[in-house]
């Protein structure tokens, strides 16, 4: 069975990714507070130890990372650093370290988000982070010719809107995003952004 490392398996989207892929893949779950490995993906040395222990893998999906939601007035400079370090550099770390251990032909799917393209009050951190992930993806795909790398850019999950107490009528069920991660790791393309 192919081995999938899933970082963020307990989140709104990660739960659906795990559900969708666990009949086809041996899923190794990674989160900060639960799972087969418990670590923060911002911690490069913890990641190195994890990948060393896992050995070869065929797919890596990240549905993880933090970025502050809030207006510019609600942001400190540290808030920007915290998000860049978590969601952007955490996913970059996964690729930079994971690629050394990946099986030939392995595939990676990272997460960005619609705020990369859509200026929104309260989205200033995540807009930067998401755009950075998409830029990293385009360039990494050019150079990482022995594996594929893609990004999934979710819009807004229905379940997340419900958790936030919002009207969720325009939300997309998280399973629809999960299908995009599956497509991203299986389709054979590289450098793409899959959007819903
Ligand atoms: N849901 C949406 O509507 C939406 C829209 C646009 C973009 N996105 C993006 O899609 C991704 C998944 O979103 P989601 O709503 O499913 O997230 P979520 O519900 O907040 O779940 C995040 C998951 O990642 C883990 N995690 C968070 N930070 C981590 C870290 N630094 N290292 C390791 N694991 C970490 C969490 O578990 P622990 O807490 O145990 O670590 C949890 O399993 C995120 O990158 C998010 O920004 C989501």
Short mmCIF file of N, CA and C and ligand atoms in Angstrom, two decimals, residues 6-15 30-35 37-43 47 62-67 69 85-87 90-91 94 110-115 126 129-130 133 152-161 163-164 172 174 177 181, ligand 1:
data_model
loop_
_atom_site.label_atom_id
_atom_site.label_comp_id
_atom_site.label_asym_id
_atom_site.label_seq_id
_atom_site.Cartn_x
_atom_site.Cartn_y
_atom_site.Cartn_z
N UNK A 6 0.04 12.73 6.20
CA UNK A 6 -1.01 13.75 6.22
C UNK A 6 -0.81 14.65 7.45
N UNK A 7 -0.40 15.88 7.19
CA UNK A 7 -0.16 16.83 8.28
C UNK A 7 -1.42 17.71 8.41
N UNK A 8 -2.10 17.60 9.55
CA UNK A 8 -3.35 18.34 9.73
C UNK A 8 -4.56 17.44 9.60
N UNK A 9 -4.41 16.18 10.07
CA UNK A 9 -5.45 15.17 9.84
C UNK A 9 -6.71 15.36 10.67
N UNK A 10 -6.64 16.22 11.70
CA UNK A 10 -7.81 16.38 12.57
C UNK A 10 -8.60 17.66 12.27
N UNK A 11 -8.15 18.43 11.29
CA UNK A 11 -8.83 19.68 10.97
C UNK A 11 -10.08 19.46 10.13
N UNK A 12 -10.78 20.55 9.90
CA UNK A 12 -12.03 20.50 9.13
C UNK A 12 -11.80 19.80 7.78
N UNK A 13 -10.76 20.16 7.08
CA UNK A 13 -10.50 19.58 5.75
C UNK A 13 -9.73 18.27 5.87
N UNK A 14 -8.75 18.24 6.79
CA UNK A 14 -7.90 17.04 6.93
C UNK A 14 -8.70 15.79 7.27
N UNK A 15 -9.73 15.93 8.09
CA UNK A 15 -10.58 14.78 8.45
C UNK A 15 -11.18 14.16 7.19
N UNK A 30 -0.13 13.42 11.26
CA UNK A 30 0.78 14.33 11.97
C UNK A 30 0.02 15.60 12.35
N UNK A 31 0.03 15.93 13.62
CA UNK A 31 -0.58 17.16 14.13
C UNK A 31 0.25 17.62 15.32
N UNK A 32 -0.08 18.79 15.85
CA UNK A 32 0.67 19.23 17.04
C UNK A 32 0.23 18.45 18.27
N UNK A 33 -1.07 18.10 18.35
CA UNK A 33 -1.58 17.58 19.62
C UNK A 33 -2.12 16.15 19.55
N UNK A 34 -2.07 15.52 18.38
CA UNK A 34 -2.54 14.12 18.29
C UNK A 34 -1.96 13.51 17.02
N UNK A 35 -2.18 12.21 16.85
CA UNK A 35 -1.75 11.56 15.63
C UNK A 35 -0.55 10.64 15.83
N UNK A 37 2.41 11.10 14.70
CA UNK A 37 3.52 11.98 15.10
C UNK A 37 2.92 13.28 15.59
N UNK A 38 3.42 13.75 16.73
CA UNK A 38 2.93 15.02 17.28
C UNK A 38 4.07 16.02 17.24
N UNK A 39 3.96 16.99 16.35
CA UNK A 39 5.00 18.01 16.22
C UNK A 39 4.41 19.24 15.55
N UNK A 40 5.17 20.33 15.64
CA UNK A 40 4.81 21.55 14.94
C UNK A 40 5.65 21.59 13.67
N UNK A 41 4.98 21.73 12.53
CA UNK A 41 5.73 21.68 11.26
C UNK A 41 6.69 22.86 11.11
N UNK A 42 6.59 23.84 12.00
CA UNK A 42 7.58 24.93 12.00
C UNK A 42 8.92 24.47 12.58
N UNK A 43 8.92 23.30 13.23
CA UNK A 43 10.12 22.79 13.90
C UNK A 43 10.87 21.85 12.96
N UNK A 47 10.82 17.64 12.30
CA UNK A 47 10.43 17.06 11.00
C UNK A 47 11.50 16.12 10.47
N UNK A 62 -0.41 18.54 3.21
CA UNK A 62 -0.48 19.44 4.36
C UNK A 62 -1.80 20.20 4.33
N UNK A 63 -2.62 19.94 5.34
CA UNK A 63 -3.86 20.73 5.54
C UNK A 63 -3.71 21.38 6.92
N UNK A 64 -2.66 22.14 7.07
CA UNK A 64 -2.26 22.60 8.41
C UNK A 64 -1.68 24.01 8.34
N UNK A 65 -1.56 24.62 9.50
CA UNK A 65 -0.89 25.91 9.59
C UNK A 65 -1.78 27.01 10.11
N UNK A 66 -1.14 27.95 10.77
CA UNK A 66 -1.84 29.07 11.41
C UNK A 66 -1.51 30.38 10.70
N UNK A 67 -2.50 31.23 10.56
CA UNK A 67 -2.29 32.62 10.16
C UNK A 67 -3.36 33.44 10.84
N UNK A 69 -6.28 35.92 11.59
CA UNK A 69 -7.36 36.66 10.94
C UNK A 69 -7.57 37.92 11.75
N UNK A 85 5.84 31.92 9.90
CA UNK A 85 6.61 30.81 10.45
C UNK A 85 5.79 29.53 10.49
N UNK A 86 4.50 29.65 10.76
CA UNK A 86 3.65 28.46 10.89
C UNK A 86 3.18 27.97 9.52
N UNK A 87 2.26 28.70 8.90
CA UNK A 87 1.63 28.15 7.68
C UNK A 87 2.55 28.19 6.45
N UNK A 90 6.24 26.45 7.69
CA UNK A 90 5.94 25.07 8.09
C UNK A 90 5.78 24.19 6.86
N UNK A 91 5.05 24.67 5.86
CA UNK A 91 4.85 23.86 4.65
C UNK A 91 6.12 23.81 3.80
N UNK A 94 8.25 21.20 5.31
CA UNK A 94 7.80 19.84 4.95
C UNK A 94 8.39 19.42 3.61
N UNK A 110 0.11 20.97 -1.01
CA UNK A 110 0.12 21.95 0.09
C UNK A 110 -1.20 22.72 0.08
N UNK A 111 -1.39 23.56 1.10
CA UNK A 111 -2.62 24.36 1.20
C UNK A 111 -2.32 25.85 1.15
N UNK A 112 -3.06 26.55 0.30
CA UNK A 112 -3.02 28.02 0.35
C UNK A 112 -4.42 28.47 0.77
N UNK A 113 -5.11 29.26 -0.04
CA UNK A 113 -6.46 29.72 0.29
C UNK A 113 -6.81 30.90 -0.59
N UNK A 114 -8.10 31.12 -0.72
CA UNK A 114 -8.62 32.12 -1.66
C UNK A 114 -8.13 33.54 -1.34
N UNK A 115 -7.73 33.79 -0.08
CA UNK A 115 -7.30 35.14 0.29
C UNK A 115 -6.05 35.57 -0.48
N UNK A 126 -3.07 36.14 6.05
CA UNK A 126 -3.28 34.93 5.25
C UNK A 126 -3.12 35.21 3.76
N UNK A 129 0.64 34.98 3.22
CA UNK A 129 1.09 33.59 3.42
C UNK A 129 0.68 32.74 2.23
N UNK A 130 -0.60 32.85 1.85
CA UNK A 130 -1.13 32.01 0.77
C UNK A 130 -0.45 32.32 -0.56
N UNK A 133 2.94 30.70 -0.56
CA UNK A 133 2.88 29.24 -0.81
C UNK A 133 2.73 28.97 -2.31
N UNK A 152 -3.52 23.18 -3.12
CA UNK A 152 -4.97 23.30 -3.14
C UNK A 152 -5.32 24.62 -2.44
N UNK A 153 -6.16 25.41 -3.11
CA UNK A 153 -6.59 26.68 -2.55
C UNK A 153 -8.08 26.62 -2.21
N UNK A 154 -8.41 26.28 -0.95
CA UNK A 154 -9.83 26.23 -0.60
C UNK A 154 -10.42 27.65 -0.58
N UNK A 155 -11.71 27.73 -0.86
CA UNK A 155 -12.40 29.02 -0.69
C UNK A 155 -12.85 29.12 0.77
N UNK A 156 -14.04 28.66 1.10
CA UNK A 156 -14.49 28.72 2.50
C UNK A 156 -15.34 27.47 2.76
N UNK A 157 -14.90 26.65 3.69
CA UNK A 157 -15.64 25.42 3.98
C UNK A 157 -16.92 25.73 4.75
N UNK A 158 -17.97 25.04 4.36
CA UNK A 158 -19.27 25.17 5.05
C UNK A 158 -19.10 24.90 6.55
N UNK A 159 -18.35 23.84 6.87
CA UNK A 159 -18.17 23.45 8.27
C UNK A 159 -17.42 24.53 9.06
N UNK A 160 -16.46 25.17 8.40
CA UNK A 160 -15.70 26.24 9.08
C UNK A 160 -16.61 27.44 9.35
N UNK A 161 -17.44 27.77 8.35
CA UNK A 161 -18.39 28.88 8.54
C UNK A 161 -19.31 28.58 9.72
N UNK A 163 -18.64 26.62 12.28
CA UNK A 163 -17.85 26.75 13.52
C UNK A 163 -17.67 28.21 13.92
N UNK A 164 -17.61 29.09 12.90
CA UNK A 164 -17.42 30.52 13.17
C UNK A 164 -18.74 31.25 13.42
N UNK A 172 -18.59 25.73 0.95
CA UNK A 172 -18.35 24.51 0.17
C UNK A 172 -18.12 23.36 1.16
N UNK A 174 -16.52 20.47 3.02
CA UNK A 174 -15.07 20.19 3.05
C UNK A 174 -14.69 18.97 2.21
N UNK A 177 -13.22 19.88 -1.08
CA UNK A 177 -11.80 20.26 -1.06
C UNK A 177 -10.95 18.99 -0.98
N UNK A 181 -7.45 17.55 -3.14
CA UNK A 181 -6.14 17.06 -2.68
C UNK A 181 -5.85 15.71 -3.33
N1 LIG B 1 -11.40 25.74 6.24
C1 LIG B 1 -11.44 26.69 5.32
O1 LIG B 1 -12.51 27.25 4.98
C2 LIG B 1 -10.18 27.14 4.64
C3 LIG B 1 -10.24 28.16 3.68
C4 LIG B 1 -9.06 28.56 3.04
C5 LIG B 1 -7.86 27.95 3.37
N2 LIG B 1 -7.84 26.97 4.31
C6 LIG B 1 -6.54 26.35 4.64
O2 LIG B 1 -6.65 24.94 4.52
C7 LIG B 1 -5.86 24.30 5.53
C8 LIG B 1 -6.76 23.40 6.37
O3 LIG B 1 -7.79 24.21 6.94
P1 LIG B 1 -8.75 23.66 8.10
O4 LIG B 1 -9.85 24.64 8.23
O5 LIG B 1 -9.05 22.23 7.87
O6 LIG B 1 -7.79 23.82 9.37
P2 LIG B 1 -8.12 23.48 10.88
O7 LIG B 1 -9.51 22.96 11.04
O8 LIG B 1 -7.70 24.68 11.68
O9 LIG B 1 -7.13 22.29 11.20
C9 LIG B 1 -5.74 22.42 11.15
C10 LIG B 1 -5.11 21.06 11.30
O10 LIG B 1 -3.69 21.17 11.22
C11 LIG B 1 -3.07 20.82 12.46
N3 LIG B 1 -2.02 21.84 12.63
C12 LIG B 1 -2.21 23.18 12.70
N4 LIG B 1 -1.04 23.82 12.78
C13 LIG B 1 -0.08 22.86 12.73
C14 LIG B 1 1.34 22.91 12.78
N5 LIG B 1 2.01 24.08 12.89
N6 LIG B 1 2.04 21.75 12.71
C15 LIG B 1 1.37 20.56 12.62
N7 LIG B 1 0.03 20.47 12.56
C16 LIG B 1 -0.69 21.60 12.64
C17 LIG B 1 -4.21 20.85 13.49
O11 LIG B 1 -4.04 19.96 14.57
P3 LIG B 1 -3.32 20.45 15.94
O12 LIG B 1 -4.08 21.63 16.42
O13 LIG B 1 -3.33 19.25 16.84
O14 LIG B 1 -1.95 20.81 15.49
C18 LIG B 1 -5.38 20.39 12.63
O15 LIG B 1 -5.35 18.98 12.45
C19 LIG B 1 -5.22 25.44 6.35
O16 LIG B 1 -3.93 25.70 5.86
C20 LIG B 1 -6.13 26.62 6.08
O17 LIG B 1 -5.46 27.86 6.21
C21 LIG B 1 -8.96 26.56 4.96
#
